[in-house]
Amino acid sequence: SRAVLETAKALDFRPDIIHAQDWQTGLIPAYLKTVYRIDAFFIPTATVFTIHNIAYQGLFPKNTLFHAGFSWADFTPDGLEFYDQMNFLKAGLAYATILNTVSPAYAQEVQTTNAYGRGMEGLLQKRTKDFFGILNGIDLKEWNPAKDPLIPHPFTAKRLEPRALDKAELQRISRLTEDPRAPILGMVSRLDPQKGFDILLDIVEEFLRDGVQISVLGQGERSYLATLRLLARKYPHQASVSSNFNEPLAHKIYAGCDIFLMPSRFEPCGLGQMIALRYGAVPVVTPTGGLKDTVTPFDPQARKGLGFVSTEIGTPAYRQALLNAVRLYRWAPDVWKKLMGRGMACSFGWEQSVEKYLEIYRLALSRKQHSSPD
């Protein structure tokens, strides 16, 4: 982080804004407000600091303070100190001109309780006027079912028939029974408690016994992977799990599954639900973070909405949401097809987000220009 600043000086590149991301770069705003406070080179430079997941904070022993070039004067509850350790994420949050995170709902959540804010909720409440939620986007060229080279049968919302062939291909490569009527659940995810795998594992066997299929791609906690593999052995023609890094399979799951699962306990933004919607897979999600911002609940009366959202985060509520999705898939195919079409019509590209980032860049410059000199 210090090399970033020294390199800028060596190149005579005076940045208007330094946009730092996550704990790995959290020291940059702190350096500018402490070690480089009287360095005339950086007087006009504002900082923007983005949190992608507040659970990852970069905690180190307090003697790291001296290795990094700070002093005891910086080791305070309003600065770098966090329960007698040095916290790199907190450095960014305490010293950056403007803060943001990757969805509006997550920005609200991390200011509420320790469960969401992980100890940063008080600091973020103090800085709430400087803190913004901007939804992430996806690469619409990479994730385009009409031109995706990694799926065998490209399709569009107006030409949906080839998607049935992609479903059959997913069943074939996942060694599932090739049954067009069987609903396939898909999941592409880290195997992590954050992603709600405990919720999934509590309920998935019930759905397998009912003839539902599932294809999971992910790496992470060994206990989750072991349980998934046990299920795959018990239901070899209905459950498949892959733990290798396999981008072609990820694309095939999005293109071939009927229902995409995201039972997250918290989700700063989430890209999986956006990709799933674009590929015609209906998401079943929990009401948190970016999932809440992107998946409007299906309304059976008004026939509106994009997916199924559990009423709360937990096993019974998520089970009911998934049950509702499976029933609609089986008993109302015309309604399901329209639900798919609404999702595919959504655009989660970067255009709107870029405009919002430009707004907070302008705000950062304005705040810096009007701030009193140290």
XYZ file of C-alpha atoms in Angstrom:
374
model
C 0.000 0.000 0.000
C 2.821 2.376 0.789
C 4.478 1.444 -2.511
C 1.344 2.681 -4.311
C 1.917 6.149 -2.895
C 5.674 6.152 -3.401
C 5.274 4.946 -6.996
C 2.812 7.757 -7.704
C 5.404 10.252 -6.463
C 8.238 8.624 -8.440
C 6.150 8.818 -11.633
C 4.988 12.349 -10.811
C 1.413 11.092 -11.066
C -0.751 13.064 -8.655
C -4.117 11.209 -8.490
C -7.330 13.143 -7.984
C -8.800 10.044 -6.332
C -7.383 6.769 -5.078
C -10.082 4.093 -5.054
C -9.028 1.406 -2.574
C -10.851 -1.903 -2.175
C -11.109 -4.159 0.883
C -8.686 -4.673 3.767
C -5.688 -5.381 1.539
C -5.595 -1.700 0.529
C -7.167 -0.224 3.658
C -3.905 1.362 4.796
C -3.775 3.756 1.815
C -6.409 6.199 3.161
C -4.784 5.885 6.599
C -1.326 6.742 5.253
C -2.669 9.833 3.500
C -4.225 11.104 6.736
C -1.223 10.297 8.974
C 2.240 9.507 7.587
C 1.676 11.593 4.410
C -0.477 14.245 6.080
C 2.038 17.046 5.448
C 3.222 15.770 2.063
C 2.212 18.544 -0.371
C 2.154 16.073 -3.266
C -1.055 14.436 -2.009
C -2.885 17.490 -0.643
C -5.532 17.418 -3.444
C -5.972 13.602 -3.402
C -9.303 12.202 -2.183
C -9.947 8.549 -1.361
C -12.859 6.190 -1.941
C -12.908 2.891 -0.053
C -15.096 -0.048 -1.109
C -16.130 -2.986 1.090
C -16.946 -6.198 -0.782
C -17.431 -8.342 2.320
C -17.093 -6.824 5.768
C -16.393 -10.221 7.341
C -12.845 -10.114 5.947
C -11.008 -7.424 7.898
C -7.257 -8.062 7.934
C -6.542 -8.352 11.657
C -2.886 -8.348 12.709
C -0.891 -8.044 15.965
C -0.490 -4.488 17.209
C 3.275 -4.451 16.532
C 2.347 -4.480 12.820
C 1.716 -0.773 13.434
C 5.461 -0.077 13.513
C 6.334 -2.372 10.596
C 3.841 -0.363 8.536
C 5.335 2.959 9.577
C 2.595 4.242 11.921
C 2.966 5.437 15.503
C 1.192 4.846 18.817
C -0.744 8.078 18.161
C -2.570 6.249 15.342
C -3.432 3.219 17.504
C -6.724 4.528 18.894
C -10.371 3.352 18.878
C -11.074 6.052 16.267
C -8.125 4.913 14.157
C -6.309 1.643 13.600
C -6.974 -0.139 16.913
C -9.563 -2.919 17.146
C -9.636 -4.940 20.396
C -5.893 -4.474 20.868
C -5.120 -5.540 17.305
C -4.448 -3.615 14.105
C -7.399 -3.744 11.694
C -6.643 -2.914 8.048
C -10.307 -2.723 7.015
C -11.053 -0.307 9.830
C -8.160 1.856 8.601
C -9.945 2.346 5.294
C -13.312 2.957 6.948
C -11.931 5.461 9.439
C -9.807 7.545 7.074
C -11.231 7.417 3.512
C -13.068 10.460 2.169
C -16.027 8.412 0.890
C -17.071 4.827 1.659
C -19.228 2.441 -0.292
C -20.257 -1.176 -0.514
C -21.706 -3.355 -3.240
C -25.470 -3.086 -2.733
C -27.869 -0.616 -1.101
C -29.415 -3.239 1.208
C -26.009 -4.429 2.428
C -25.045 -0.819 3.167
C -28.035 -0.634 5.496
C -27.465 -4.066 7.060
C -23.838 -3.491 8.076
C -24.902 -0.445 10.087
C -27.377 -2.424 12.207
C -25.999 -5.295 14.295
C -22.712 -7.043 14.965
C -23.997 -10.067 13.036
C -23.895 -7.952 9.868
C -21.362 -5.241 10.713
C -18.786 -7.536 12.394
C -17.771 -4.813 14.815
C -17.754 -1.998 12.238
C -21.436 -1.056 12.645
C -20.743 1.779 15.099
C -18.076 3.360 12.906
C -20.313 3.081 9.833
C -23.220 4.659 11.720
C -20.955 7.610 12.555
C -19.992 7.884 8.880
C -23.428 7.174 7.421
C -23.452 10.444 5.403
C -20.239 9.331 3.697
C -21.369 5.733 3.089
C -23.190 4.534 -0.061
C -24.455 1.260 -1.476
C -23.901 0.729 -5.217
C -25.007 -2.537 -6.775
C -22.386 -4.569 -8.622
C -22.997 -5.584 -12.229
C -22.092 -8.515 -14.462
C -20.226 -8.648 -17.765
C -23.074 -8.863 -20.272
C -20.718 -10.067 -23.006
C -19.327 -12.947 -20.978
C -22.708 -13.897 -19.543
C -24.887 -13.927 -22.650
C -26.932 -17.080 -23.332
C -27.419 -16.031 -26.959
C -23.665 -16.109 -27.676
C -22.100 -18.139 -24.881
C -19.424 -20.436 -26.397
C -19.406 -22.614 -23.264
C -22.985 -23.851 -23.653
C -23.849 -26.229 -26.494
C -27.180 -24.655 -27.439
C -27.399 -20.823 -27.263
C -30.868 -19.403 -26.656
C -32.796 -16.185 -26.070
C -36.025 -15.275 -24.311
C -37.769 -15.255 -27.709
C -36.116 -18.494 -28.802
C -36.212 -20.541 -25.616
C -36.544 -24.026 -27.113
C -32.767 -24.758 -27.222
C -32.623 -24.331 -23.450
C -34.302 -27.739 -23.086
C -31.294 -29.223 -24.891
C -28.959 -27.436 -22.464
C -30.923 -28.982 -19.605
C -30.475 -32.426 -21.135
C -26.746 -31.731 -21.554
C -26.435 -30.713 -17.898
C -28.194 -33.920 -16.875
C -25.872 -35.957 -19.088
C -22.584 -34.472 -17.874
C -23.804 -34.526 -14.263
C -24.850 -38.197 -14.679
C -28.434 -37.392 -13.738
C -31.473 -39.098 -15.200
C -32.266 -37.382 -18.499
C -35.831 -36.462 -17.652
C -37.143 -33.159 -19.069
C -39.907 -33.062 -16.436
C -37.615 -33.331 -13.404
C -36.842 -29.901 -11.926
C -33.077 -29.344 -11.637
C -31.717 -27.248 -8.790
C -28.402 -25.558 -9.573
C -25.789 -24.007 -7.325
C -22.436 -22.391 -8.163
C -20.910 -21.198 -4.926
C -18.186 -21.272 -2.317
C -18.965 -24.019 0.201
C -19.109 -21.577 3.089
C -21.434 -20.952 6.074
C -22.135 -17.487 4.624
C -23.745 -19.174 1.626
C -26.273 -21.025 3.793
C -25.123 -24.568 3.081
C -26.426 -25.671 6.464
C -29.880 -24.523 5.334
C -29.559 -26.391 2.044
C -28.304 -29.613 3.623
C -31.185 -29.600 6.111
C -33.776 -29.762 3.329
C -32.261 -31.060 0.087
C -32.809 -34.787 0.722
C -36.541 -34.205 1.123
C -36.618 -32.751 -2.394
C -34.446 -35.532 -3.825
C -36.902 -38.108 -2.455
C -39.611 -36.204 -4.330
C -37.834 -36.599 -7.682
C -36.022 -33.252 -7.820
C -32.434 -33.212 -9.139
C -29.489 -31.050 -8.087
C -26.128 -30.110 -9.597
C -23.645 -28.269 -7.343
C -20.288 -26.760 -8.277
C -18.173 -25.357 -5.477
C -15.086 -25.500 -3.291
C -14.730 -24.749 0.402
C -15.511 -26.406 3.720
C -14.720 -30.099 3.705
C -17.687 -31.019 5.893
C -20.150 -29.546 3.393
C -18.387 -31.222 0.488
C -18.380 -34.576 2.301
C -22.124 -34.354 3.005
C -22.874 -33.419 -0.593
C -20.810 -36.358 -1.830
C -22.700 -38.702 0.495
C -25.955 -37.458 -1.019
C -24.558 -37.965 -4.520
C -23.695 -41.580 -3.646
C -27.105 -42.152 -2.075
C -28.965 -40.549 -5.023
C -26.534 -41.137 -7.929
C -29.046 -40.253 -10.624
C -30.443 -37.195 -8.867
C -27.528 -35.446 -7.169
C -24.180 -34.339 -8.559
C -21.367 -32.383 -6.921
C -18.158 -31.092 -8.524
C -15.414 -29.431 -6.500
C -12.895 -28.577 -9.220
C -12.517 -25.126 -10.746
C -14.648 -25.675 -13.827
C -15.845 -22.572 -15.652
C -17.509 -24.485 -18.533
C -19.589 -26.440 -15.997
C -20.614 -23.198 -14.248
C -21.996 -21.872 -17.534
C -23.780 -25.169 -18.184
C -25.412 -25.119 -14.738
C -26.746 -21.593 -15.295
C -28.008 -22.567 -18.765
C -29.487 -25.927 -17.797
C -30.895 -25.728 -14.292
C -34.504 -24.725 -13.698
C -34.058 -23.257 -10.219
C -30.932 -21.534 -8.902
C -30.300 -21.764 -5.151
C -28.875 -18.985 -2.968
C -29.852 -19.630 0.682
C -27.266 -17.089 1.908
C -27.107 -16.009 5.531
C -25.706 -12.721 4.266
C -24.825 -11.631 0.738
C -23.104 -8.283 0.099
C -24.188 -8.306 -3.533
C -24.222 -11.717 -5.173
C -23.654 -12.207 -8.885
C -25.100 -15.708 -9.121
C -28.705 -14.547 -9.008
C -28.056 -11.958 -11.743
C -26.438 -14.526 -14.034
C -29.181 -17.060 -13.287
C -31.909 -14.581 -14.233
C -30.125 -13.759 -17.491
C -29.952 -17.476 -18.327
C -33.586 -18.237 -17.501
C -32.926 -20.024 -14.202
C -35.363 -18.852 -11.529
C -33.556 -17.888 -8.292
C -34.712 -18.949 -4.842
C -33.012 -16.620 -2.378
C -33.038 -15.249 1.151
C -33.984 -11.625 1.935
C -30.528 -10.166 2.443
C -28.105 -7.733 0.805
C -27.925 -7.717 -2.964
C -30.392 -10.615 -3.196
C -33.057 -8.325 -1.747
C -32.076 -5.583 -4.198
C -32.247 -7.743 -7.327
C -34.832 -10.519 -6.879
C -38.369 -9.212 -6.514
C -40.652 -11.905 -5.067
C -43.022 -13.752 -7.385
C -46.607 -12.636 -6.782
C -49.014 -15.428 -7.836
C -51.984 -13.039 -7.933
C -50.424 -10.204 -9.936
C -48.151 -12.620 -11.851
C -45.209 -10.316 -11.249
C -41.755 -10.770 -9.772
C -38.511 -12.474 -10.756
C -38.006 -15.298 -8.275
C -38.799 -16.729 -4.863
C -37.655 -14.961 -1.692
C -37.977 -16.644 1.694
C -39.808 -14.656 4.355
C -36.751 -14.814 6.619
C -33.277 -16.339 6.769
C -33.590 -19.879 8.097
C -34.420 -23.457 7.192
C -38.255 -23.488 7.476
C -38.733 -20.280 5.477
C -36.263 -21.278 2.770
C -37.813 -24.742 2.507
C -41.212 -23.138 1.895
C -39.837 -20.795 -0.765
C -38.190 -23.702 -2.602
C -41.330 -25.793 -2.259
C -43.352 -22.963 -3.826
C -40.897 -22.787 -6.721
C -40.963 -26.531 -7.393
C -44.773 -26.593 -7.294
C -45.057 -23.703 -9.737
C -42.551 -25.361 -12.086
C -44.514 -28.619 -12.060
C -48.079 -27.374 -12.151
C -48.044 -24.055 -14.020
C -45.565 -24.323 -16.927
C -47.011 -21.331 -18.767
C -46.682 -19.119 -15.688
C -43.160 -20.467 -15.182
C -42.160 -19.626 -18.743
C -43.328 -16.025 -18.286
C -41.385 -15.872 -15.008
C -38.267 -16.977 -16.868
C -38.876 -14.361 -19.563
C -39.127 -11.524 -17.041
C -35.795 -12.542 -15.541
C -34.096 -12.760 -18.911
C -35.355 -9.281 -19.786
C -33.520 -7.751 -16.806
C -30.245 -5.972 -17.377
C -27.674 -6.117 -14.620
C -24.826 -4.544 -16.560
C -22.517 -1.864 -15.255
C -24.036 1.212 -16.953
C -26.128 2.427 -14.017
C -23.504 1.468 -11.445
C -20.792 3.356 -13.336
C -22.894 6.527 -13.186
C -23.274 6.110 -9.428
C -19.538 5.600 -8.986
C -18.929 8.797 -10.940
C -21.292 10.565 -8.541
C -19.384 9.434 -5.458
C -16.059 10.332 -7.148
C -17.377 13.875 -7.665
C -18.598 13.933 -4.070
C -15.204 12.764 -2.813
C -13.455 15.543 -4.729
C -15.930 18.105 -3.423
C -15.521 16.927 0.187
C -11.739 17.001 -0.154
C -11.709 20.500 -1.651
C -13.977 21.869 1.076
C -12.376 20.089 4.002
C -10.326 22.184 6.381
C -6.560 21.661 6.168
C -5.033 19.416 8.846
